[in-house]
Amino acid sequence: MATNWAGNHTYRATELHAPSTLDRVREIVATAPRIRVLGSRHSFSDIADSAELLSLERLPPAVVVDRAAMTVACAGAVRYGELAVELDREGLALANLASLPHIAVAGAVSTATHGSGDGNGNLATAVAALEIVTSDGSIVTAARGDPDFAGLVVGLGATGAVTRITLDVEPAYQVRQRVFEGLRWVDLFDHFDAISASGYSVSVFTRWGDVVDQVWVKERVAEGSDASTRPDSGAGGEGLFSAVAATENRHPILGIDPVNCTPQLGVAGSPAERLPHFRMGFTPSSGAELQSEYLVPRRYGTAPIEAVRRLSATIQPLIQVSEIRTVAADALWMSPQYGQDTIAIHFTWNPELAAVERALAEIERVLAPFEARPHWGKLFLAEARAIGPLYERLRDFSALLDRLDSRGAFRNDWLSTRVLGVPE
Ligand SMILES: Cc1cc2nc3c(=O)[nH]c(=O)nc-3n(C[C@H](O)[C@H](O)[C@H](O)COP(=O)(O)OP(=O)(O)OC[C@H]3O[C@@H](n4cnc5c(N)ncnc54)[C@H](O)[C@@H]3O)c2cc1C
């Protein structure tokens, strides 16, 4: 059986189904004792594993734009990069994207994958409707505002097979990004709110050294302004506090050729080629890596970042890069942003699992007082007894799963250990 994208998990499943029709999906799901949908395999744990796996990649993408509703519907396995191209052709765009365009829409939404931006919710907040094949083979549809919809969207792969998904879209717009280098830590801590508000989507990259390495500022080009000119506002002309504007393209990991990165230097372009850091046809990030991320409530200010920085001696030997982003509050039950704006502290690690786990134990210890919630799709150590109390709608989610999947076909070890806290 195949491995996940990072190669750190070999799926234990003994069967991989790849049906090409919805009816066949229903038959497979209804008869499998234990099954999970495999998305684009970009998670770093066994979250997607089960006795049997179901790939939906052979279902027709069937991208359908509804201009009156300003939505696009597509198959769950469609990747953001493919969808963005179709939307571009229609003069439309999504409000936000993650750091890479290679991930499947349903897989990303199921784990509350996010980009950045003080005013931007995670990618699941763009979901307007879902079609799910539940474990008895029936088709459940739900739209925003329906009962249980807020529990179904960030479903952690446990609600069923998400066969179609409808997302909000908006008229096409342009984005330009610039990179600022060498920010002093004191400026990050003293001016965090100004820095995170300096663009539509802002990412801070650091290796926890003497200075913060880079700040990537992505600005939406104001309607009617000349997209061909360099920006002169927002991110502050030639500098951002103590950071200076880069004069050539950069990779988030210093020293790596930026050839696989989206264009910078203030050159305007479509959001699909600016909001992700990495370009579609290329390997995102470094490729040989593990990832972890913790979402902390914004009300704690920069104290959680300062707490992590005090662990720099532990982190530095293992880190390729960390990324700090902001994600706006939402009302989705299993979203780390449920009811609260958050700061996301991400780690791209060298692929040294044992040492990374030792570092994670320390990071989770210092972030626990800040009610840190781990990214569902990345590596973490915390188990249900620590995570459960952080999710006030967990009981409702658990009851929803009991109703939709009473025979537990979509339960797996990961869900039991990390979320529900009941033995498999
Ligand atoms: C290089 C890299 C960069 C990343 N960048 C970001 C980032 O910028 N922001 C961020 O938040 N995360 C990021 N991630 C994490 C990633 O977005 C999540 O792990 C996401 O879940 C990946 O989606 P997938 O389809 O590959 O998931 P998989 O690992 O295949 O599956 C994840 C979960 O979704 C479920 N699932 C998948 N498809 C379906 C479906 N159709 N129906 C029901 N359940 C389904 C699976 O069963 C599983 O539970 C990154 C990961 C990598 C490898």
Short mmCIF file of C-alpha atoms and ligand atoms in Angstrom, two decimals:
data_model
loop_
_atom_site.label_atom_id
_atom_site.label_comp_id
_atom_site.label_asym_id
_atom_site.label_seq_id
_atom_site.Cartn_x
_atom_site.Cartn_y
_atom_site.Cartn_z
CA MET A 1 0.00 0.00 0.00
CA ALA A 2 1.10 3.54 -0.72
CA THR A 3 2.51 6.05 1.74
CA ASN A 4 1.31 9.54 2.54
CA TRP A 5 2.90 12.53 0.76
CA ALA A 6 5.68 12.87 3.33
CA GLY A 7 6.39 9.13 3.31
CA ASN A 8 6.22 8.89 7.11
CA HIS A 9 3.06 6.77 7.13
CA THR A 10 2.47 3.58 5.14
CA TYR A 11 -1.26 3.00 4.96
CA ARG A 12 -2.19 -0.21 6.77
CA ALA A 13 -5.28 -0.74 4.58
CA THR A 14 -5.31 -3.98 2.61
CA GLU A 15 -7.65 -2.72 -0.10
CA LEU A 16 -7.82 0.54 -2.09
CA HIS A 17 -11.07 1.07 -4.02
CA ALA A 18 -11.13 3.56 -6.87
CA PRO A 19 -14.69 3.64 -8.23
CA SER A 20 -15.70 5.86 -11.15
CA THR A 21 -19.42 6.18 -10.39
CA LEU A 22 -21.42 7.44 -7.43
CA ASP A 23 -23.48 4.24 -7.34
CA ARG A 24 -20.32 2.19 -6.95
CA VAL A 25 -19.14 4.51 -4.14
CA ARG A 26 -22.44 3.84 -2.36
CA GLU A 27 -22.10 0.05 -2.75
CA ILE A 28 -18.50 0.01 -1.53
CA VAL A 29 -19.23 2.22 1.47
CA ALA A 30 -22.37 0.28 2.43
CA THR A 31 -20.59 -3.08 2.48
CA ALA A 32 -17.16 -2.19 3.93
CA PRO A 33 -16.79 -3.04 7.62
CA ARG A 34 -14.23 -0.24 8.11
CA ILE A 35 -13.35 2.35 5.47
CA ARG A 36 -11.93 5.87 5.03
CA VAL A 37 -11.65 8.16 2.07
CA LEU A 38 -8.09 8.87 1.02
CA GLY A 39 -7.68 12.44 -0.22
CA SER A 40 -4.49 13.74 -1.79
CA ARG A 41 -2.49 12.07 1.08
CA HIS A 42 -1.01 15.34 2.39
CA SER A 43 -1.71 14.65 6.08
CA PHE A 44 1.21 13.63 8.27
CA SER A 45 -0.50 10.98 10.41
CA ASP A 46 -2.75 7.92 10.14
CA ILE A 47 -5.84 10.19 10.13
CA ALA A 48 -6.86 8.81 6.72
CA ASP A 49 -6.12 5.14 7.42
CA SER A 50 -8.52 2.23 7.85
CA ALA A 51 -8.91 -1.45 6.89
CA GLU A 52 -10.10 -0.33 3.45
CA LEU A 53 -9.50 2.94 1.63
CA LEU A 54 -11.58 4.70 -0.97
CA SER A 55 -10.09 7.06 -3.55
CA LEU A 56 -12.63 9.33 -5.23
CA GLU A 57 -10.16 10.57 -7.86
CA ARG A 58 -11.87 8.68 -10.70
CA LEU A 59 -15.25 10.35 -10.16
CA PRO A 60 -15.86 13.08 -12.77
CA PRO A 61 -14.69 16.49 -11.47
CA ALA A 62 -17.97 18.05 -12.73
CA VAL A 63 -17.13 21.67 -11.92
CA VAL A 64 -20.38 23.69 -12.01
CA VAL A 65 -20.51 27.45 -11.49
CA ASP A 66 -23.72 29.05 -10.21
CA ARG A 67 -23.39 32.77 -10.91
CA ALA A 68 -26.64 33.69 -9.21
CA ALA A 69 -25.56 32.03 -5.96
CA MET A 70 -21.87 32.92 -6.54
CA THR A 71 -20.78 29.36 -5.83
CA VAL A 72 -18.85 26.58 -7.53
CA ALA A 73 -19.64 22.89 -7.01
CA CYS A 74 -17.14 20.11 -7.74
CA ALA A 75 -16.20 16.56 -6.82
CA GLY A 76 -14.52 16.27 -3.41
CA ALA A 77 -11.28 14.97 -4.90
CA VAL A 78 -10.71 18.03 -7.10
CA ARG A 79 -7.53 19.88 -6.12
CA TYR A 80 -7.54 23.60 -5.39
CA GLY A 81 -5.05 24.24 -8.18
CA GLU A 82 -7.31 22.61 -10.77
CA LEU A 83 -10.38 24.40 -9.46
CA ALA A 84 -8.61 27.78 -9.50
CA VAL A 85 -7.79 27.39 -13.21
CA GLU A 86 -11.46 26.68 -14.03
CA LEU A 87 -12.59 29.63 -11.91
CA ASP A 88 -10.06 31.94 -13.52
CA ARG A 89 -11.52 31.07 -16.91
CA GLU A 90 -14.94 32.13 -15.58
CA GLY A 91 -13.65 35.41 -14.12
CA LEU A 92 -14.12 34.11 -10.57
CA ALA A 93 -11.90 33.23 -7.61
CA LEU A 94 -11.92 31.72 -4.13
CA ALA A 95 -11.44 34.08 -1.20
CA ASN A 96 -8.39 32.26 0.14
CA LEU A 97 -6.02 29.32 -0.39
CA ALA A 98 -3.52 27.33 1.66
CA SER A 99 0.25 27.43 1.10
CA LEU A 100 0.01 24.86 -1.69
CA PRO A 101 -2.53 24.25 -4.48
CA HIS A 102 -1.94 20.47 -4.65
CA ILE A 103 -4.40 19.41 -1.92
CA ALA A 104 -7.87 17.95 -2.51
CA VAL A 105 -10.73 20.26 -1.59
CA ALA A 106 -12.62 17.71 0.55
CA GLY A 107 -9.48 16.56 2.38
CA ALA A 108 -8.43 20.11 3.16
CA VAL A 109 -11.86 21.14 4.35
CA SER A 110 -12.20 17.98 6.49
CA THR A 111 -9.16 19.01 8.56
CA ALA A 112 -9.84 22.78 8.66
CA THR A 113 -6.85 23.55 6.47
CA HIS A 114 -6.18 27.29 6.38
CA GLY A 115 -4.28 30.04 4.68
CA SER A 116 -3.68 33.33 6.43
CA GLY A 117 -5.31 36.71 6.97
CA ASP A 118 -6.88 38.51 9.92
CA GLY A 119 -10.18 38.64 8.06
CA ASN A 120 -9.97 35.19 6.45
CA GLY A 121 -11.55 32.09 7.95
CA ASN A 122 -10.03 28.67 7.26
CA LEU A 123 -10.83 27.02 3.92
CA ALA A 124 -13.80 25.15 5.42
CA THR A 125 -15.60 28.46 5.99
CA ALA A 126 -16.02 28.79 2.21
CA VAL A 127 -18.15 25.62 2.09
CA ALA A 128 -21.76 26.41 1.17
CA ALA A 129 -23.00 22.82 0.74
CA LEU A 130 -21.89 19.19 0.87
CA GLU A 131 -22.96 15.84 -0.56
CA ILE A 132 -21.92 12.89 1.60
CA VAL A 133 -22.30 9.14 1.12
CA THR A 134 -22.89 7.83 4.64
CA SER A 135 -22.09 4.36 5.90
CA ASP A 136 -25.43 2.80 4.93
CA GLY A 137 -24.83 3.94 1.35
CA SER A 138 -27.35 6.76 1.40
CA ILE A 139 -26.68 10.26 0.12
CA VAL A 140 -26.95 13.11 2.62
CA THR A 141 -26.87 16.71 1.43
CA ALA A 142 -26.58 19.75 3.68
CA ALA A 143 -26.31 23.45 2.99
CA ARG A 144 -25.18 26.33 5.17
CA GLY A 145 -27.90 27.06 7.69
CA ASP A 146 -29.23 23.47 7.77
CA PRO A 147 -29.21 21.69 11.13
CA ASP A 148 -25.88 19.88 11.67
CA PHE A 149 -24.20 21.64 8.72
CA ALA A 150 -21.70 23.27 11.08
CA GLY A 151 -20.79 19.81 12.37
CA LEU A 152 -20.48 18.19 8.96
CA VAL A 153 -17.99 20.53 7.29
CA VAL A 154 -14.87 19.89 9.37
CA GLY A 155 -15.81 16.22 9.49
CA LEU A 156 -12.32 14.73 10.06
CA GLY A 157 -13.20 12.05 7.49
CA ALA A 158 -15.61 10.52 10.01
CA THR A 159 -18.98 11.55 8.62
CA GLY A 160 -18.79 9.60 5.35
CA ALA A 161 -17.42 10.08 1.85
CA VAL A 162 -17.72 13.70 0.72
CA THR A 163 -18.49 13.24 -2.95
CA ARG A 164 -19.40 16.83 -3.86
CA ILE A 165 -18.66 20.15 -2.30
CA THR A 166 -19.97 23.66 -3.04
CA LEU A 167 -17.77 26.67 -2.27
CA ASP A 168 -18.43 30.41 -2.21
CA VAL A 169 -16.70 32.34 -4.97
CA GLU A 170 -16.21 36.01 -5.74
CA PRO A 171 -15.39 38.07 -8.81
CA ALA A 172 -11.79 37.54 -9.93
CA TYR A 173 -9.25 39.82 -8.28
CA GLN A 174 -5.51 40.31 -8.37
CA VAL A 175 -2.95 39.84 -5.64
CA ARG A 176 0.66 40.90 -5.30
CA GLN A 177 3.11 39.63 -2.77
CA ARG A 178 6.27 41.05 -1.36
CA VAL A 179 8.79 39.58 1.02
CA PHE A 180 10.41 41.56 3.83
CA GLU A 181 13.59 40.27 5.44
CA GLY A 182 15.40 40.56 8.74
CA LEU A 183 12.59 41.65 11.07
CA ARG A 184 13.76 42.02 14.67
CA TRP A 185 11.90 39.88 17.20
CA VAL A 186 11.12 42.93 19.32
CA ASP A 187 9.29 44.45 16.35
CA LEU A 188 7.29 41.27 15.77
CA PHE A 189 6.22 41.20 19.41
CA ASP A 190 5.56 44.96 19.72
CA HIS A 191 3.77 45.32 16.40
CA PHE A 192 2.24 41.89 15.75
CA ASP A 193 -1.24 43.27 15.05
CA ALA A 194 0.10 45.88 12.62
CA ILE A 195 2.23 43.27 10.84
CA SER A 196 -0.59 40.73 10.52
CA ALA A 197 -2.83 43.54 9.25
CA SER A 198 -0.25 44.76 6.71
CA GLY A 199 -1.78 42.64 3.94
CA TYR A 200 -4.76 40.52 2.98
CA SER A 201 -2.76 37.41 3.88
CA VAL A 202 0.46 37.59 5.88
CA SER A 203 2.94 34.81 6.72
CA VAL A 204 5.90 35.20 9.06
CA PHE A 205 8.72 32.69 8.45
CA THR A 206 11.37 32.02 11.07
CA ARG A 207 14.00 29.48 12.08
CA TRP A 208 13.90 30.86 15.64
CA GLY A 209 17.32 32.51 15.25
CA ASP A 210 18.52 36.02 16.09
CA VAL A 211 16.02 37.66 13.74
CA VAL A 212 12.70 36.67 12.21
CA ASP A 213 13.75 35.62 8.71
CA GLN A 214 10.94 36.77 6.42
CA VAL A 215 7.48 38.29 6.30
CA TRP A 216 5.42 37.48 3.19
CA VAL A 217 2.73 40.11 2.61
CA LYS A 218 0.01 39.35 0.06
CA GLU A 219 -2.14 42.33 -0.85
CA ARG A 220 -5.27 42.43 -2.93
CA VAL A 221 -4.90 44.97 -5.71
CA ALA A 222 -7.57 47.60 -5.15
CA GLU A 223 -10.23 47.61 -7.86
CA GLY A 224 -9.56 50.24 -10.50
CA SER A 225 -5.90 50.65 -9.52
CA ASP A 226 -3.14 49.95 -12.00
CA ALA A 227 -2.06 46.36 -11.38
CA SER A 228 1.12 46.86 -13.38
CA THR A 229 2.63 49.34 -10.93
CA ARG A 230 4.48 48.40 -7.78
CA PRO A 231 2.52 48.82 -4.55
CA ASP A 232 3.42 51.77 -2.42
CA SER A 233 1.12 51.40 0.56
CA GLY A 234 -0.14 48.83 3.03
CA ALA A 235 3.04 46.88 3.63
CA GLY A 236 4.92 50.12 4.05
CA GLY A 237 6.88 51.13 0.95
CA GLU A 238 10.40 49.73 1.10
CA GLY A 239 10.27 48.35 4.63
CA LEU A 240 8.13 46.73 7.29
CA PHE A 241 9.37 47.99 10.65
CA SER A 242 12.98 46.73 10.85
CA ALA A 243 12.53 44.39 7.84
CA VAL A 244 13.59 45.45 4.36
CA ALA A 245 11.90 44.51 1.09
CA ALA A 246 13.62 41.64 -0.74
CA THR A 247 14.92 42.54 -4.16
CA GLU A 248 14.70 39.01 -5.56
CA ASN A 249 12.25 36.13 -5.22
CA ARG A 250 12.62 34.04 -2.06
CA HIS A 251 11.75 30.53 -0.85
CA PRO A 252 10.27 30.33 2.67
CA ILE A 253 13.20 28.07 3.58
CA LEU A 254 16.27 30.27 3.15
CA GLY A 255 18.83 28.75 0.83
CA ILE A 256 16.33 26.81 -1.32
CA ASP A 257 15.94 27.97 -4.93
CA PRO A 258 12.62 29.91 -5.20
CA VAL A 259 11.87 28.34 -8.60
CA ASN A 260 8.91 26.39 -7.11
CA CYS A 261 7.50 29.50 -5.39
CA THR A 262 4.80 31.85 -6.63
CA PRO A 263 6.04 35.20 -8.00
CA GLN A 264 6.85 37.99 -5.54
CA LEU A 265 8.41 41.47 -5.89
CA GLY A 266 4.99 43.14 -6.00
CA VAL A 267 4.07 41.79 -9.44
CA ALA A 268 0.29 41.41 -9.56
CA GLY A 269 -1.29 38.13 -10.63
CA SER A 270 -4.21 35.80 -10.05
CA PRO A 271 -4.84 34.70 -6.45
CA ALA A 272 -4.14 31.09 -7.46
CA GLU A 273 -0.58 32.14 -8.31
CA ARG A 274 -0.03 34.44 -5.32
CA LEU A 275 -1.99 33.22 -2.27
CA PRO A 276 -0.25 29.79 -2.19
CA HIS A 277 3.51 30.08 -1.63
CA PHE A 278 4.15 27.14 -3.97
CA ARG A 279 3.33 26.67 -7.65
CA MET A 280 1.14 23.84 -8.89
CA GLY A 281 3.53 22.02 -11.23
CA PHE A 282 6.34 21.84 -8.63
CA THR A 283 7.07 20.08 -5.34
CA PRO A 284 5.73 22.27 -2.55
CA SER A 285 7.84 23.08 0.51
CA SER A 286 11.09 21.06 0.70
CA GLY A 287 9.57 17.62 0.07
CA ALA A 288 11.62 15.77 2.72
CA GLU A 289 9.93 16.94 5.89
CA LEU A 290 7.41 16.48 8.68
CA GLN A 291 4.96 19.17 9.75
CA SER A 292 3.17 20.18 12.96
CA GLU A 293 1.02 23.19 13.77
CA TYR A 294 -0.75 24.62 16.80
CA LEU A 295 -3.59 27.12 16.73
CA VAL A 296 -3.76 29.45 19.73
CA PRO A 297 -6.52 31.92 20.58
CA ARG A 298 -5.56 35.40 19.51
CA ARG A 299 -6.55 36.82 22.91
CA TYR A 300 -3.23 35.57 24.30
CA GLY A 301 -1.37 37.98 22.03
CA THR A 302 2.20 36.98 21.21
CA ALA A 303 2.82 35.16 24.53
CA PRO A 304 2.48 31.71 22.87
CA ILE A 305 5.09 32.68 20.23
CA GLU A 306 7.42 33.93 22.96
CA ALA A 307 6.95 30.65 24.86
CA VAL A 308 7.94 28.66 21.76
CA ARG A 309 10.90 30.94 21.14
CA ARG A 310 12.26 30.07 24.58
CA LEU A 311 12.56 26.49 23.23
CA SER A 312 14.75 27.57 20.33
CA ALA A 313 17.70 25.44 21.48
CA THR A 314 15.47 22.35 21.16
CA ILE A 315 13.78 23.45 17.95
CA GLN A 316 16.65 24.86 15.90
CA PRO A 317 18.56 21.63 15.19
CA LEU A 318 15.37 20.08 13.75
CA ILE A 319 13.64 22.94 12.02
CA GLN A 320 13.57 23.73 8.31
CA VAL A 321 11.24 26.66 8.88
CA SER A 322 8.32 27.82 11.03
CA GLU A 323 5.41 29.83 9.69
CA ILE A 324 3.17 32.08 11.78
CA ARG A 325 -0.21 33.02 10.33
CA THR A 326 -3.55 34.39 11.54
CA VAL A 327 -6.95 32.76 10.93
CA ALA A 328 -10.34 34.33 11.67
CA ALA A 329 -13.03 32.84 13.92
CA ASP A 330 -15.84 30.64 12.60
CA ALA A 331 -18.80 28.58 13.82
CA LEU A 332 -17.76 25.11 12.58
CA TRP A 333 -17.87 22.66 15.49
CA MET A 334 -14.53 20.89 15.01
CA SER A 335 -12.65 23.89 13.65
CA PRO A 336 -9.71 25.10 15.78
CA GLN A 337 -11.13 28.55 15.01
CA TYR A 338 -14.56 27.76 16.51
CA GLY A 339 -15.63 30.98 18.22
CA GLN A 340 -12.16 32.52 18.25
CA ASP A 341 -9.64 34.31 16.09
CA THR A 342 -6.37 32.39 16.18
CA ILE A 343 -2.65 32.61 15.60
CA ALA A 344 -1.25 29.52 13.84
CA ILE A 345 2.31 28.45 14.76
CA HIS A 346 3.57 25.93 12.20
CA PHE A 347 6.76 23.83 12.09
CA THR A 348 8.34 22.24 9.02
CA TRP A 349 10.73 19.68 10.53
CA ASN A 350 13.60 17.62 9.26
CA PRO A 351 12.27 14.07 8.81
CA GLU A 352 13.65 12.79 12.12
CA LEU A 353 10.53 11.45 13.80
CA ALA A 354 11.87 10.48 17.24
CA ALA A 355 13.64 13.81 17.79
CA VAL A 356 10.66 15.73 16.42
CA GLU A 357 8.37 13.94 18.88
CA ARG A 358 10.64 14.91 21.76
CA ALA A 359 10.44 18.54 20.61
CA LEU A 360 6.66 18.29 20.23
CA ALA A 361 6.35 17.13 23.85
CA GLU A 362 8.08 20.32 24.97
CA ILE A 363 6.13 22.54 22.60
CA GLU A 364 2.80 21.04 23.69
CA ARG A 365 3.81 21.52 27.33
CA VAL A 366 4.54 25.24 26.91
CA LEU A 367 1.49 25.83 24.70
CA ALA A 368 -1.00 23.97 26.92
CA PRO A 369 -1.71 27.03 29.11
CA PHE A 370 -2.70 28.85 25.92
CA GLU A 371 -5.29 26.20 25.00
CA ALA A 372 -3.40 25.31 21.83
CA ARG A 373 -5.32 23.13 19.39
CA PRO A 374 -3.25 20.95 17.06
CA HIS A 375 -3.83 21.06 13.29
CA TRP A 376 -5.86 17.91 12.60
CA GLY A 377 -3.83 17.01 9.50
CA LYS A 378 -0.34 17.36 10.97
CA LEU A 379 1.81 15.57 13.56
CA PHE A 380 1.01 16.03 17.23
CA LEU A 381 1.13 14.01 20.45
CA ALA A 382 -1.92 15.20 22.38
CA GLU A 383 -4.72 12.72 22.88
CA ALA A 384 -8.47 13.08 23.31
CA ARG A 385 -8.39 13.77 27.05
CA ALA A 386 -6.32 16.93 26.41
CA ILE A 387 -7.98 17.94 23.16
CA GLY A 388 -11.62 17.16 24.00
CA PRO A 389 -12.09 19.93 26.57
CA LEU A 390 -10.97 22.49 23.97
CA TYR A 391 -13.91 21.68 21.69
CA GLU A 392 -17.19 22.75 23.25
CA ARG A 393 -19.23 21.11 20.47
CA LEU A 394 -17.44 17.75 20.69
CA ARG A 395 -20.47 16.03 22.26
CA ASP A 396 -22.67 17.28 19.44
CA PHE A 397 -20.12 16.07 16.90
CA SER A 398 -19.94 12.66 18.55
CA ALA A 399 -23.76 12.41 18.58
CA LEU A 400 -23.81 13.41 14.90
CA LEU A 401 -21.38 10.59 14.07
CA ASP A 402 -23.52 8.12 16.02
CA ARG A 403 -26.54 9.11 13.95
CA LEU A 404 -24.81 9.19 10.55
CA ASP A 405 -22.56 6.19 11.08
CA SER A 406 -24.14 4.03 13.75
CA ARG A 407 -22.10 0.99 12.70
CA GLY A 408 -18.84 2.94 13.00
CA ALA A 409 -17.56 2.21 9.49
CA PHE A 410 -15.68 5.53 9.33
CA ARG A 411 -14.18 5.25 12.84
CA ASN A 412 -10.45 4.65 12.93
CA ASP A 413 -7.64 4.49 15.48
CA TRP A 414 -6.76 8.13 14.95
CA LEU A 415 -10.30 9.34 15.66
CA SER A 416 -10.63 7.20 18.77
CA THR A 417 -7.26 8.18 20.20
CA ARG A 418 -7.15 11.85 19.28
CA VAL A 419 -10.74 13.00 19.27
CA LEU A 420 -13.39 10.74 20.76
CA GLY A 421 -11.32 9.13 23.50
CA VAL A 422 -13.13 5.81 23.29
CA PRO A 423 -11.43 2.51 22.49
CA GLU A 424 -11.78 1.27 18.90
C1 LIG B 1 3.51 20.44 1.72
C2 LIG B 1 2.29 20.62 2.56
C3 LIG B 1 1.80 21.91 2.79
C4 LIG B 1 0.69 22.09 3.59
N1 LIG B 1 0.23 23.38 3.76
C5 LIG B 1 -0.84 23.60 4.56
C6 LIG B 1 -1.32 24.93 4.76
O1 LIG B 1 -0.86 25.89 4.18
N2 LIG B 1 -2.33 25.10 5.63
C7 LIG B 1 -2.90 24.07 6.32
O2 LIG B 1 -3.80 24.31 7.12
N3 LIG B 1 -2.51 22.79 6.09
C8 LIG B 1 -1.50 22.54 5.23
N4 LIG B 1 -1.10 21.25 4.99
C9 LIG B 1 -1.87 20.15 5.59
C10 LIG B 1 -2.96 19.63 4.65
O3 LIG B 1 -3.70 20.68 4.11
C11 LIG B 1 -3.94 18.72 5.39
O4 LIG B 1 -3.25 17.62 5.89
C12 LIG B 1 -5.11 18.25 4.50
O5 LIG B 1 -5.96 17.40 5.24
C13 LIG B 1 -4.64 17.54 3.28
O6 LIG B 1 -5.74 17.11 2.48
P1 LIG B 1 -5.63 15.68 1.77
O7 LIG B 1 -6.78 15.51 0.85
O8 LIG B 1 -4.29 15.48 1.23
O9 LIG B 1 -5.86 14.80 3.05
P2 LIG B 1 -5.63 13.26 3.38
O10 LIG B 1 -4.40 13.14 4.19
O11 LIG B 1 -5.74 12.40 2.19
O12 LIG B 1 -6.91 13.07 4.32
C14 LIG B 1 -7.11 13.89 5.44
C15 LIG B 1 -8.47 13.58 6.08
O13 LIG B 1 -9.51 13.98 5.18
C16 LIG B 1 -10.36 12.87 4.91
N5 LIG B 1 -10.84 12.98 3.55
C17 LIG B 1 -10.13 13.24 2.43
N6 LIG B 1 -10.96 13.29 1.37
C18 LIG B 1 -12.21 13.04 1.83
C19 LIG B 1 -13.48 12.94 1.23
N7 LIG B 1 -13.68 13.14 -0.09
N8 LIG B 1 -14.54 12.63 2.01
C20 LIG B 1 -14.39 12.44 3.35
N9 LIG B 1 -13.21 12.54 3.97
C21 LIG B 1 -12.14 12.84 3.22
C22 LIG B 1 -9.49 11.63 5.15
O14 LIG B 1 -10.28 10.48 5.43
C23 LIG B 1 -8.68 12.08 6.34
O15 LIG B 1 -9.44 11.92 7.52
C24 LIG B 1 0.01 21.00 4.18
C25 LIG B 1 0.48 19.70 3.94
C26 LIG B 1 1.60 19.51 3.12
C27 LIG B 1 2.08 18.13 2.85
#
